[in-house]
Coordinates of C-alpha atoms and ligand atoms in Angstrom, one line a residue:
Chain W
M1 CA -0.9 -55.3 2.3
N2 CA 2.3 -55.0 0.3
A3 CA 5.1 -53.7 2.4
T4 CA 7.1 -52.4 -0.5
L5 CA 4.1 -50.3 -1.6
Q6 CA 4.8 -46.6 -1.1
P7 CA 2.6 -45.0 1.5
M8 CA 0.1 -42.4 0.4
V9 CA 1.2 -40.0 3.2
R10 CA 4.6 -39.9 4.8
I11 CA 5.2 -37.3 7.5
S12 CA 8.5 -37.2 9.2
G13 CA 9.8 -35.0 12.0
A14 CA 7.0 -32.5 11.6
C15 CA 7.3 -29.5 14.0
K16 CA 5.2 -26.3 14.2
T17 CA 5.3 -23.5 16.8
F18 CA 2.7 -20.7 16.7
H19 CA 3.5 -17.3 18.2
A20 CA 7.1 -18.4 18.9
G21 CA 8.9 -16.4 21.6
T22 CA 5.7 -14.7 23.0
I23 CA 3.7 -15.7 26.0
N24 CA 1.1 -17.1 23.6
E25 CA 3.6 -19.6 22.3
V26 CA 1.9 -23.0 21.4
R27 CA 3.6 -26.1 20.0
P28 CA 0.9 -28.2 18.5
M29 CA 3.3 -30.3 16.5
R30 CA 6.3 -31.7 18.3
G31 CA 8.0 -34.0 15.9
I32 CA 5.2 -36.0 14.3
D33 CA 6.1 -39.1 12.3
L34 CA 3.2 -40.8 10.5
E35 CA 2.8 -43.1 7.5
I36 CA -0.5 -43.8 6.0
A37 CA -0.9 -46.7 3.5
E38 CA -2.9 -46.2 0.3
G39 CA -6.6 -47.0 0.9
S40 CA -6.3 -46.8 4.6
F41 CA -9.1 -45.1 6.7
V42 CA -7.4 -43.5 9.7
I43 CA -9.4 -42.1 12.7
V44 CA -7.6 -39.4 14.6
L45 CA -8.5 -39.0 18.3
G46 CA -7.2 -36.7 21.0
G47 CA -8.2 -34.2 23.6
N48 CA -8.9 -30.5 22.9
G49 CA -5.8 -28.7 21.7
S50 CA -3.9 -31.9 21.2
G51 CA -3.0 -30.8 17.6
K52 CA -5.5 -32.9 15.5
S53 CA -6.7 -30.0 13.4
T54 CA -3.2 -28.6 13.2
L55 CA -2.0 -32.0 11.8
L56 CA -4.7 -31.9 9.1
N57 CA -4.0 -28.2 8.3
A58 CA -0.3 -29.0 8.0
I59 CA -1.0 -31.8 5.5
A60 CA -3.4 -29.5 3.5
G61 CA -0.8 -26.7 3.5
S62 CA -2.8 -24.1 5.5
F63 CA 0.7 -23.2 6.9
L64 CA 4.2 -24.4 6.2
L65 CA 6.2 -26.5 8.7
D66 CA 9.0 -25.2 10.9
A67 CA 10.8 -28.5 10.5
G68 CA 10.1 -31.8 9.0
R69 CA 8.8 -33.1 5.7
I70 CA 5.5 -34.1 4.2
E71 CA 5.2 -36.5 1.2
L72 CA 1.9 -37.1 -0.6
D73 CA 1.7 -39.9 -3.1
G74 CA 5.5 -40.0 -3.4
R75 CA 5.8 -36.3 -4.0
D76 CA 7.5 -34.0 -1.5
V77 CA 4.9 -31.3 -0.9
T78 CA 6.5 -29.7 2.1
A79 CA 7.0 -26.3 0.3
W80 CA 3.8 -26.4 -1.8
P81 CA 1.1 -23.8 -1.1
E82 CA -2.3 -24.9 -0.1
Y83 CA -4.0 -24.3 -3.5
R84 CA -1.4 -26.5 -5.2
R85 CA -1.8 -29.4 -2.7
A86 CA -5.5 -29.2 -3.4
S87 CA -4.9 -31.2 -6.6
L88 CA -4.2 -34.2 -4.3
I89 CA -6.5 -33.5 -1.3
G90 CA -10.2 -33.3 -0.7
R91 CA -11.3 -31.6 2.5
V92 CA -14.4 -31.2 4.7
F93 CA -14.2 -28.8 7.6
Q94 CA -15.9 -28.8 11.0
N95 CA -17.8 -25.6 10.3
P96 CA -20.5 -26.2 7.7
F97 CA -20.0 -22.6 6.5
S98 CA -16.3 -23.2 5.7
G99 CA -16.8 -25.7 2.8
T100 CA -19.1 -23.9 0.5
A101 CA -19.6 -20.4 -1.0
P102 CA -22.9 -19.4 0.7
T103 CA -24.2 -16.8 -1.8
M104 CA -23.5 -19.1 -4.8
T105 CA -25.9 -21.8 -6.0
I106 CA -25.4 -25.5 -5.5
A107 CA -24.5 -26.0 -9.2
E108 CA -22.0 -23.1 -9.1
N109 CA -20.3 -24.6 -6.0
F110 CA -20.0 -27.9 -7.7
S111 CA -18.6 -26.3 -10.8
L112 CA -15.7 -25.2 -8.5
A113 CA -15.3 -28.6 -7.1
A114 CA -15.2 -30.2 -10.5
K115 CA -12.1 -28.2 -11.3
R116 CA -10.2 -28.9 -8.1
G117 CA -6.5 -28.8 -8.9
L118 CA -7.2 -28.2 -12.6
M119 CA -6.7 -25.1 -14.8
R120 CA -9.7 -22.9 -14.6
G121 CA -10.4 -21.4 -18.0
L122 CA -13.3 -19.7 -19.8
G123 CA -15.5 -22.7 -20.1
W124 CA -19.1 -22.2 -19.0
A125 CA -19.7 -23.0 -15.4
P126 CA -21.5 -25.2 -14.6
S127 CA -21.4 -27.0 -17.9
R128 CA -24.5 -28.9 -19.2
R129 CA -22.7 -32.2 -18.6
L130 CA -21.8 -31.4 -15.0
R131 CA -25.4 -30.4 -14.4
D132 CA -26.7 -33.7 -15.6
E133 CA -24.2 -35.7 -13.6
L134 CA -24.8 -33.5 -10.5
R135 CA -28.6 -34.2 -10.6
E136 CA -27.9 -37.9 -10.5
R137 CA -25.4 -37.8 -7.7
V138 CA -27.3 -35.3 -5.6
F139 CA -30.4 -37.5 -6.0
E140 CA -28.5 -40.3 -4.4
L141 CA -28.2 -38.2 -1.2
K142 CA -32.0 -38.5 -0.9
M143 CA -32.2 -35.0 0.6
G144 CA -34.6 -33.7 -2.0
L145 CA -31.9 -31.3 -3.3
E146 CA -31.9 -32.4 -6.9
D147 CA -34.5 -29.9 -7.9
R148 CA -32.8 -27.1 -6.1
M149 CA -29.6 -26.8 -8.1
D150 CA -30.0 -23.1 -8.5
T151 CA -30.7 -22.3 -4.8
A152 CA -28.0 -20.4 -2.9
I153 CA -26.2 -23.0 -0.9
G154 CA -26.2 -20.7 2.2
S155 CA -29.9 -21.3 2.6
L156 CA -29.5 -25.0 3.3
S157 CA -29.2 -26.7 6.7
G158 CA -25.9 -27.6 8.2
G159 CA -26.4 -31.3 7.5
Q160 CA -27.3 -30.7 3.9
R161 CA -24.2 -28.4 3.4
Q162 CA -21.9 -31.0 5.0
A163 CA -23.2 -33.7 2.8
L164 CA -22.8 -31.5 -0.3
T165 CA -19.3 -30.5 0.8
L166 CA -18.3 -34.1 1.2
L167 CA -19.6 -34.8 -2.3
M168 CA -17.7 -31.8 -3.6
A169 CA -14.5 -32.9 -1.9
T170 CA -14.7 -36.3 -3.5
W171 CA -16.2 -35.2 -6.9
L172 CA -12.8 -35.7 -8.4
R173 CA -11.2 -38.7 -6.7
P174 CA -8.7 -37.2 -4.2
R175 CA -5.5 -39.0 -3.3
L176 CA -6.2 -38.1 0.3
L177 CA -9.5 -37.1 2.0
L178 CA -9.2 -35.0 5.2
L179 CA -12.2 -34.8 7.5
D180 CA -11.9 -32.6 10.5
E181 CA -14.8 -33.3 12.9
H182 CA -17.1 -32.8 9.9
T183 CA -20.2 -33.9 11.9
A184 CA -19.4 -32.1 15.2
A185 CA -21.6 -29.1 14.4
L186 CA -24.6 -31.2 13.3
D187 CA -27.6 -32.5 15.2
P188 CA -27.4 -36.3 15.9
K189 CA -29.7 -37.3 13.0
S190 CA -27.8 -35.2 10.4
A191 CA -24.5 -36.4 11.9
D192 CA -25.6 -40.0 11.4
Q193 CA -26.6 -39.3 7.8
V194 CA -23.3 -37.6 7.0
I195 CA -21.3 -40.4 8.7
A196 CA -23.2 -43.0 6.7
L197 CA -22.5 -41.1 3.5
T198 CA -18.8 -40.8 4.5
D199 CA -18.6 -44.5 5.0
R200 CA -20.3 -45.2 1.7
I201 CA -18.1 -42.9 -0.4
V202 CA -14.8 -43.8 1.3
T203 CA -15.5 -47.5 1.0
R204 CA -16.8 -47.4 -2.6
E205 CA -13.9 -45.2 -3.9
R206 CA -11.4 -46.9 -1.6
L207 CA -10.2 -43.4 -0.5
T208 CA -7.2 -42.9 1.7
T209 CA -8.8 -41.0 4.6
L210 CA -7.8 -39.1 7.7
M211 CA -10.8 -38.4 9.9
V212 CA -10.7 -36.4 13.2
T213 CA -13.6 -37.1 15.6
H214 CA -14.5 -36.8 19.2
S215 CA -17.1 -39.5 19.0
M216 CA -15.8 -42.8 20.4
Q217 CA -18.7 -44.6 18.7
Q218 CA -17.6 -43.3 15.3
A219 CA -14.0 -44.2 16.1
V220 CA -14.9 -47.8 16.9
N221 CA -17.3 -48.3 14.0
L222 CA -15.4 -46.6 11.2
G223 CA -12.0 -46.9 9.7
D224 CA -9.2 -49.5 10.0
R225 CA -6.7 -47.7 12.2
I226 CA -6.8 -45.3 15.1
V227 CA -4.1 -42.6 15.9
M228 CA -4.4 -41.0 19.2
M229 CA -2.7 -37.6 19.7
H230 CA -1.6 -35.8 22.8
K231 CA 0.3 -32.6 23.2
G232 CA 1.4 -32.4 19.6
Q233 CA 2.6 -36.0 19.4
V234 CA 1.2 -39.4 18.3
L235 CA 0.7 -41.2 21.6
H236 CA -1.0 -44.5 20.5
D237 CA -1.4 -46.1 17.1
F238 CA -3.9 -49.0 16.9
S239 CA -3.5 -51.1 13.8
A240 CA -6.5 -52.8 12.0
T241 CA -6.1 -56.0 14.0
Q242 CA -5.9 -54.2 17.3
K243 CA -8.7 -51.9 16.4
R244 CA -11.1 -54.8 15.7
R245 CA -10.7 -55.9 19.3
L246 CA -11.1 -52.3 20.6
R247 CA -14.3 -51.2 22.4
V248 CA -15.5 -47.8 23.4
D249 CA -14.4 -48.6 27.0
D250 CA -10.9 -49.3 26.0
L251 CA -10.6 -45.9 24.3
L252 CA -12.1 -44.2 27.3
A253 CA -9.6 -45.9 29.5
C254 CA -6.9 -44.6 27.2
F255 CA -8.1 -41.1 27.7
E256 CA -8.3 -41.6 31.4
D257 CA -4.7 -42.7 31.3
I258 CA -3.7 -39.5 29.5
R259 CA -5.6 -37.4 32.0
R260 CA -3.9 -39.1 34.9
R261 CA -0.5 -38.7 33.3
E262 CA -1.2 -35.0 32.8
L263 CA -2.2 -34.6 36.5
L264 CA 1.0 -36.4 37.4
D265 CA 2.9 -34.0 35.1
E266 CA 1.5 -31.0 36.9
S267 CA 2.0 -32.2 40.4
A268 CA 5.5 -33.3 39.5
A269 CA 6.2 -29.8 38.1
E270 CA 4.7 -28.3 41.3
M271 CA 6.9 -30.4 43.4
L272 CA 10.0 -29.5 41.5
Q273 CA 9.0 -25.8 41.7
G274 CA 8.6 -26.2 45.5
Q275 CA 12.0 -27.7 45.7
Y276 CA 13.9 -25.3 43.6
V277 CA 12.2 -21.9 43.7
Chain D
M1 CA -33.3 17.8 -24.1
T2 CA -29.6 18.5 -24.6
L3 CA -29.3 18.4 -20.9
L4 CA -31.0 15.1 -20.6
I5 CA -28.9 13.6 -23.3
G6 CA -25.8 14.9 -21.7
A7 CA -26.7 13.5 -18.3
L8 CA -27.6 10.1 -19.9
T9 CA -24.2 10.0 -21.7
L10 CA -22.2 10.8 -18.6
G11 CA -24.3 8.3 -16.7
A12 CA -23.4 5.7 -19.3
I13 CA -19.7 6.5 -19.2
L14 CA -19.7 6.5 -15.4
A15 CA -21.6 3.2 -15.5
L16 CA -18.2 1.7 -16.4
L17 CA -16.8 3.2 -13.2
A18 CA -19.8 1.7 -11.3
L19 CA -19.1 -1.8 -12.8
G20 CA -15.5 -1.5 -11.7
V21 CA -16.5 -0.5 -8.2
Y22 CA -19.0 -3.3 -8.1
I23 CA -16.2 -5.8 -8.7
S24 CA -13.9 -4.6 -5.9
F25 CA -16.6 -3.6 -3.5
R26 CA -19.2 -6.4 -3.8
I27 CA -17.2 -9.3 -5.3
F28 CA -14.0 -8.8 -3.3
A29 CA -15.5 -6.8 -0.4
I30 CA -12.8 -4.1 -0.7
A31 CA -13.4 -0.4 -0.6
D32 CA -10.7 0.3 -3.3
I33 CA -9.7 3.9 -3.3
T34 CA -7.2 3.2 -6.2
V35 CA -10.2 4.1 -8.3
D36 CA -9.7 7.9 -7.6
G37 CA -6.3 7.6 -9.1
S38 CA -6.9 5.1 -11.9
L39 CA -9.8 7.2 -13.3
T40 CA -7.5 10.1 -13.8
F41 CA -4.7 7.8 -15.0
G42 CA -6.9 6.5 -17.8
A43 CA -7.8 10.0 -18.8
A44 CA -4.2 11.3 -18.6
V45 CA -2.8 8.5 -20.7
T46 CA -5.5 8.8 -23.3
G47 CA -5.1 12.6 -23.3
I48 CA -1.4 12.7 -23.8
L49 CA -1.5 10.0 -26.6
L50 CA -4.2 12.0 -28.4
V51 CA -2.9 15.5 -28.0
K52 CA 0.9 15.0 -28.1
Y53 CA 1.3 11.9 -30.3
G54 CA -1.9 12.0 -32.4
V55 CA -2.5 8.3 -31.7
N56 CA -5.7 6.7 -33.1
P57 CA -8.5 7.4 -30.6
L58 CA -9.5 3.7 -30.4
L59 CA -5.9 2.8 -29.5
A60 CA -5.7 5.7 -27.0
T61 CA -8.9 4.6 -25.4
G62 CA -7.6 1.1 -25.1
A63 CA -4.4 2.5 -23.5
G64 CA -6.6 4.2 -20.9
F65 CA -8.1 0.8 -20.0
V66 CA -4.6 -0.8 -19.8
A67 CA -3.4 2.1 -17.6
G68 CA -6.2 1.4 -15.2
M69 CA -5.4 -2.3 -15.1
L70 CA -1.8 -1.4 -14.3
A71 CA -2.9 0.7 -11.3
G72 CA -5.2 -2.1 -10.1
T73 CA -2.4 -4.7 -10.4
V74 CA -0.1 -2.6 -8.3
S75 CA -2.8 -2.2 -5.6
G76 CA -3.5 -5.9 -5.8
I77 CA 0.1 -6.8 -5.3
L78 CA 0.5 -4.5 -2.4
Q79 CA -2.5 -6.2 -0.8
T80 CA -1.5 -9.8 -1.4
R81 CA 2.3 -10.1 -1.8
F82 CA 3.0 -7.4 0.8
R83 CA -0.1 -8.0 3.0
I84 CA -0.9 -4.3 3.2
N85 CA -4.4 -3.4 4.4
P86 CA -6.6 -3.0 1.3
L87 CA -7.7 0.5 2.3
L88 CA -4.1 1.6 2.9
A89 CA -2.9 0.0 -0.3
G90 CA -5.6 2.0 -2.2
I91 CA -4.5 5.2 -0.6
L92 CA -0.9 4.6 -1.4
V93 CA -1.5 3.9 -5.0
M94 CA -3.9 6.8 -5.4
T95 CA -1.5 9.2 -3.8
A96 CA 1.4 7.9 -6.0
L97 CA -0.8 8.2 -9.1
Y98 CA -1.4 11.8 -8.4
S99 CA 2.3 12.6 -9.2
V100 CA 2.4 10.0 -12.0
N101 CA -0.6 11.7 -13.6
L102 CA 1.0 15.1 -13.4
H103 CA 4.1 13.6 -15.0
V104 CA 2.2 11.9 -17.8
M105 CA 0.2 15.1 -18.6
G106 CA 3.2 17.4 -18.1
R107 CA 0.8 19.9 -16.3
S108 CA -2.4 19.7 -14.4
N109 CA -4.8 20.1 -17.3
I110 CA -4.7 19.3 -21.0
P111 CA -7.4 20.4 -23.4
F112 CA -8.1 18.1 -26.3
L113 CA -8.8 21.0 -28.7
G114 CA -8.0 20.1 -32.3
A115 CA -7.0 16.5 -31.4
V116 CA -8.8 13.7 -33.1
T117 CA -10.9 11.9 -30.4
L118 CA -13.7 9.5 -30.2
S119 CA -16.0 12.5 -30.1
S120 CA -14.7 13.6 -33.5
Y121 CA -15.4 10.0 -34.8
C122 CA -18.9 10.4 -33.4
E123 CA -19.4 13.6 -35.3
R124 CA -18.5 11.9 -38.5
I125 CA -20.6 8.9 -37.8
G126 CA -23.5 11.2 -36.8
H127 CA -23.4 12.9 -40.1
H128 CA -23.5 9.6 -41.9
L129 CA -26.2 8.2 -39.7
F130 CA -28.6 11.2 -39.6
G131 CA -27.4 13.2 -42.7
A132 CA -27.6 16.5 -40.8
A133 CA -26.0 18.3 -37.9
A134 CA -29.2 18.4 -36.0
I135 CA -32.3 16.2 -36.0
D136 CA -35.8 16.4 -34.7
L137 CA -36.6 14.0 -31.8
A138 CA -40.2 14.1 -30.7
G139 CA -40.3 17.9 -31.3
W140 CA -36.9 18.6 -29.7
E141 CA -34.0 19.7 -31.7
V142 CA -31.1 17.4 -30.9
S143 CA -27.5 17.5 -32.1
A144 CA -26.7 14.5 -34.2
T145 CA -23.2 14.3 -32.7
D146 CA -24.6 14.2 -29.1
L147 CA -27.1 11.5 -30.0
T148 CA -24.4 9.4 -31.7
V149 CA -22.2 9.8 -28.7
L150 CA -25.0 8.6 -26.4
L151 CA -25.8 5.7 -28.7
L152 CA -22.2 4.6 -28.9
M153 CA -21.7 4.9 -25.2
G154 CA -24.8 2.9 -24.6
L155 CA -23.6 0.2 -27.0
L156 CA -20.2 0.1 -25.4
V157 CA -21.6 -0.2 -21.8
G158 CA -24.1 -2.9 -23.0
L159 CA -21.3 -4.9 -24.6
T160 CA -19.0 -4.5 -21.6
A161 CA -21.8 -5.6 -19.3
L162 CA -22.5 -8.6 -21.4
A163 CA -18.9 -9.6 -21.5
L164 CA -18.6 -9.2 -17.7
W165 CA -21.7 -11.2 -17.1
A166 CA -20.4 -14.0 -19.4
F167 CA -17.0 -13.9 -17.8
F168 CA -18.3 -14.2 -14.2
R169 CA -20.1 -17.3 -15.3
T170 CA -17.1 -19.1 -16.6
D171 CA -14.9 -21.5 -14.5
L172 CA -12.4 -18.7 -13.8
G173 CA -15.0 -16.0 -13.1
T174 CA -17.0 -18.3 -10.8
A175 CA -13.8 -19.1 -8.8
M176 CA -13.1 -15.3 -8.6
R177 CA -16.6 -14.7 -7.2
A178 CA -16.3 -17.5 -4.8
S179 CA -12.9 -16.2 -3.5
G180 CA -14.7 -13.1 -2.3
D181 CA -17.4 -15.2 -0.7
N182 CA -15.3 -17.9 1.0
P183 CA -11.5 -17.8 0.3
Q184 CA -10.8 -20.8 2.5
M185 CA -13.0 -23.0 0.4
V186 CA -11.5 -21.7 -2.9
E187 CA -8.0 -22.5 -1.6
A188 CA -9.1 -25.9 -0.6
L189 CA -10.4 -26.5 -4.1
G190 CA -7.1 -25.4 -5.7
G191 CA -7.9 -21.8 -6.5
N192 CA -5.1 -19.2 -6.0
V193 CA -7.1 -16.6 -4.1
Q194 CA -4.3 -14.0 -4.2
R195 CA -3.9 -14.2 -7.9
Y196 CA -7.7 -13.9 -8.4
R197 CA -7.7 -10.8 -6.2
V198 CA -4.9 -9.2 -8.2
F199 CA -6.7 -10.0 -11.4
G200 CA -10.0 -8.8 -10.1
L201 CA -8.6 -5.4 -9.0
A202 CA -6.8 -5.1 -12.4
L203 CA -10.1 -5.7 -14.2
S204 CA -12.0 -3.4 -11.9
N205 CA -9.5 -0.5 -12.3
G206 CA -9.2 -1.2 -16.0
L207 CA -12.9 -0.4 -16.3
V208 CA -12.4 2.7 -14.2
G209 CA -9.5 3.8 -16.4
L210 CA -11.7 3.3 -19.5
A211 CA -14.4 5.4 -17.9
G212 CA -11.8 8.1 -17.2
S213 CA -10.6 7.9 -20.8
L214 CA -14.1 8.3 -22.3
W215 CA -15.1 11.0 -19.8
A216 CA -12.1 13.1 -20.8
Q217 CA -12.8 12.7 -24.5
Y218 CA -16.5 13.6 -23.8
Q219 CA -15.7 16.8 -21.9
N220 CA -12.7 17.4 -24.2
F221 CA -10.0 17.7 -21.5
A222 CA -8.2 15.7 -18.9
D223 CA -7.6 17.1 -15.5
A224 CA -5.5 16.0 -12.5
Q225 CA -8.4 16.5 -10.2
M226 CA -11.1 14.7 -12.1
G227 CA -10.8 11.4 -10.1
I228 CA -11.3 12.9 -6.7
G229 CA -14.2 11.3 -4.8
M230 CA -15.1 9.1 -7.7
V231 CA -15.0 5.9 -5.7
V232 CA -17.8 7.3 -3.6
W233 CA -19.7 8.2 -6.8
G234 CA -19.3 4.6 -7.9
L235 CA -20.5 3.3 -4.5
A236 CA -23.6 5.5 -4.7
S237 CA -24.4 4.0 -8.2
V238 CA -23.8 0.4 -7.0
I239 CA -26.0 1.0 -3.9
I240 CA -28.8 2.5 -5.9
G241 CA -28.6 -0.4 -8.3
E242 CA -28.9 -2.9 -5.5
A243 CA -31.9 -1.2 -4.0
L244 CA -33.6 -1.3 -7.4
T245 CA -32.8 -4.9 -8.4
A246 CA -32.4 -6.5 -4.9
A247 CA -31.3 -9.8 -6.4
P248 CA -28.1 -11.6 -5.6
S249 CA -27.6 -13.0 -9.1
I250 CA -24.7 -11.6 -11.0
G251 CA -26.7 -10.5 -14.0
Y252 CA -29.1 -8.4 -12.0
A253 CA -26.2 -6.9 -10.0
I254 CA -24.4 -5.8 -13.2
A255 CA -27.6 -4.4 -14.7
G256 CA -28.3 -2.7 -11.4
A257 CA -24.9 -1.0 -11.3
I258 CA -25.5 0.5 -14.8
I259 CA -29.1 1.6 -14.0
G260 CA -27.8 3.0 -10.7
S261 CA -25.2 5.1 -12.4
V262 CA -27.5 6.5 -15.0
L263 CA -30.1 7.3 -12.4
F264 CA -27.7 8.9 -10.0
R265 CA -26.3 11.1 -12.8
Q266 CA -29.9 12.2 -13.6
L267 CA -30.6 13.0 -9.9
V268 CA -27.4 15.0 -9.8
A269 CA -28.4 16.9 -13.0
I270 CA -31.8 17.6 -11.6
A271 CA -30.4 18.8 -8.2
L272 CA -27.9 21.1 -10.0
S273 CA -30.6 22.6 -12.2
F274 CA -32.6 23.3 -9.1
G275 CA -29.7 25.3 -7.8
L276 CA -27.5 22.8 -5.8
N277 CA -24.1 24.4 -5.5
P278 CA -21.7 22.3 -7.5
N279 CA -19.2 22.7 -4.6
D280 CA -21.5 20.7 -2.4
L281 CA -21.8 17.8 -4.8
K282 CA -19.2 15.6 -3.2
L283 CA -20.6 16.4 0.3
V284 CA -24.0 15.4 -0.8
T285 CA -22.8 12.2 -2.5
A286 CA -20.8 11.2 0.6
A287 CA -23.8 11.8 2.8
F288 CA -26.0 9.8 0.5
V289 CA -23.6 6.8 0.6
F290 CA -23.4 7.1 4.4
V291 CA -27.2 7.1 4.7
A292 CA -27.5 4.2 2.3
L293 CA -25.0 2.2 4.2
V294 CA -26.4 2.7 7.7
L295 CA -30.1 2.8 6.8
P296 CA -30.7 -1.0 6.5
D297 CA -29.2 -1.6 10.0
F298 CA -31.0 1.4 11.5
L299 CA -34.3 0.2 10.0
A300 CA -33.8 -3.3 11.3
K301 CA -33.1 -2.1 14.8
Y302 CA -35.9 0.4 14.8
G303 CA -38.3 -2.1 13.3
A304 CA -37.3 -4.7 15.9
R305 CA -37.9 -2.2 18.7
A306 CA -41.2 -1.2 17.3
N307 CA -42.3 -4.9 17.0
R308 CA -41.3 -5.6 20.6
R309 CA -43.5 -2.8 21.9
P310 CA -46.6 -4.4 23.4
A311 CA -49.7 -3.9 21.3
Ligands
ATP1 N1 -3.1 -21.0 13.0 C1 -2.9 -21.0 14.3 N2 -2.4 -19.9 15.0 C2 -2.1 -20.0 16.3 N3 -2.4 -21.0 17.1 C3 -2.9 -22.1 16.5 C4 -3.2 -22.2 15.1 N4 -3.7 -23.4 14.8 C5 -3.7 -24.1 16.0 N5 -3.3 -23.3 17.0 C6 -3.1 -23.7 18.4 O1 -2.6 -25.0 18.5 C7 -3.2 -25.8 19.5 C8 -3.7 -27.1 18.9 O2 -4.9 -26.8 18.2 P1 -5.7 -27.8 17.3 O3 -6.8 -27.0 16.7 O4 -4.8 -28.5 16.4 O5 -6.3 -28.7 18.4 P2 -7.3 -29.9 18.2 O6 -6.7 -31.2 18.6 O7 -7.9 -29.9 16.8 O8 -8.4 -29.5 19.3 P3 -10.0 -29.6 19.2 O9 -10.4 -31.0 19.6 O10 -10.5 -28.6 20.2 O11 -10.4 -29.3 17.8 C9 -4.2 -24.9 20.1 O12 -3.7 -24.4 21.3 C10 -4.5 -23.8 19.1 O13 -4.8 -22.6 19.7
MG2 MG1 -9.8 -29.3 15.9

């Protein structure tokens, strides 16, 4: 679109090392640069341990970077704690248990979501108005939950919980929506339902979205850009035009390529070791 | 009858302790030993204000609440800002408070003789209300003062419970409850979990300090030892309450903690009157809480085994 438009997300030189200086040292972020335009729906792919979740956690503020900078909506949030960044970010986790407070009712959970990033005062929760609006929006899910507003959310199925968590994350329009394999723990039918809902909400609200997935099908069908990660770096970046031509096979070939390169790395390392040790 | 009224009154006063323990133990899932120190702290601060400075009893009682909140705040900050294990943080604050309490009181025990306390208020109100020093209650002679104290404590506990119930249903209170349930989610929704925890512990220990303040005025002295083991007492009350109400809703839980406290105090009074050595009281209380904590698991395991046995 407009090149002068400020990106919604700008990450530059982001580095993170966990357990530095121990044998457990891992470096899931090795100088990541990434810009995401407003309204863009980015799919993040990559093998296990390539740093996808870490990238999302870094943006959300679950930990602070060792080096580098994160800007959200033009604001430098690098030093902001997680709860403060929540005013700009909506999140759905992989684990259906992570996104909701299990012993509290559906209505109470949404009363929390309705105050994301706002001052929480002594107003009644959930308010009458929220209840009415909630009934309407939960009815749209077609899961038959609209009459169960006062049921503990922990008694619902994983699919129902993820759908509700998605609705909660987007109840107040977030500047950025982070989805980390939010359908990975679901059975295929529930996963399809939640993906359809994701597509509907993201498209309707034109949300800037970052979605991690292991499903090539989802990667090809959804979104307008694919970022492929490997060993804490962005390896490939397919734009909307490239992505339109992309098929599942192309992506699989990409992965195969990564795998071969890794084998090469290892054998090269072995060879070097053989020579020098 | 006097015995019954006494037990009811103490049960009501200690219901405030039970409510405090409910907040830390059930909402934030912390066994907060600060309680042992903050109960005495509330009593000590109220006591010294009444005896040495002749402060208005209502103010002195409020000061007991504030003292407890202070203790809870320190415990909360140790747990959050300094990342100290909650159990250890509680032990540290409790231990430190032991010295603080001795300093506040100047010695290990201060009698309230002659000081104007809430009990003296009750005496006057009792006279007003009933027009005599003693009245006839279903054939029993009851001191008007004792009855007034009981009524007033009942009223106070009722109001406190109502206020707590309402608070935990506001936006702030709901977020605090959720932060015990799923802190990750609360952070993701913009709640400052650490601040909620500090505030929760302050509120919890404030109630405990208030209980200590009222208890001291009821028994007419404050003592450096009076808080020992009281967290276990609170736990016992909360567990009894849960067994009785068995509902996860906050209203039932609050009511349960109060009923549990009153009931537990009755049980203790009965046991004592049947010859239980007062020295064994803490042992029995601890054993009771132990059994109540392991019994559900034990029953589940035993039940499962019994079910698996071929018919
Ligand atoms: N908070 C943390 N503390 C320590 N190590 C971490 C932490 N977060 C991530 N890691 C490590 O960083 C590496 C990258 O993990 P990450 O979860 O980002 O991978 P991923 O790409 O999401 O993988 P997957 O597809 O399995 O979800 C892993 O080795 C992981 O153990
Ligand atoms: Mg992951």
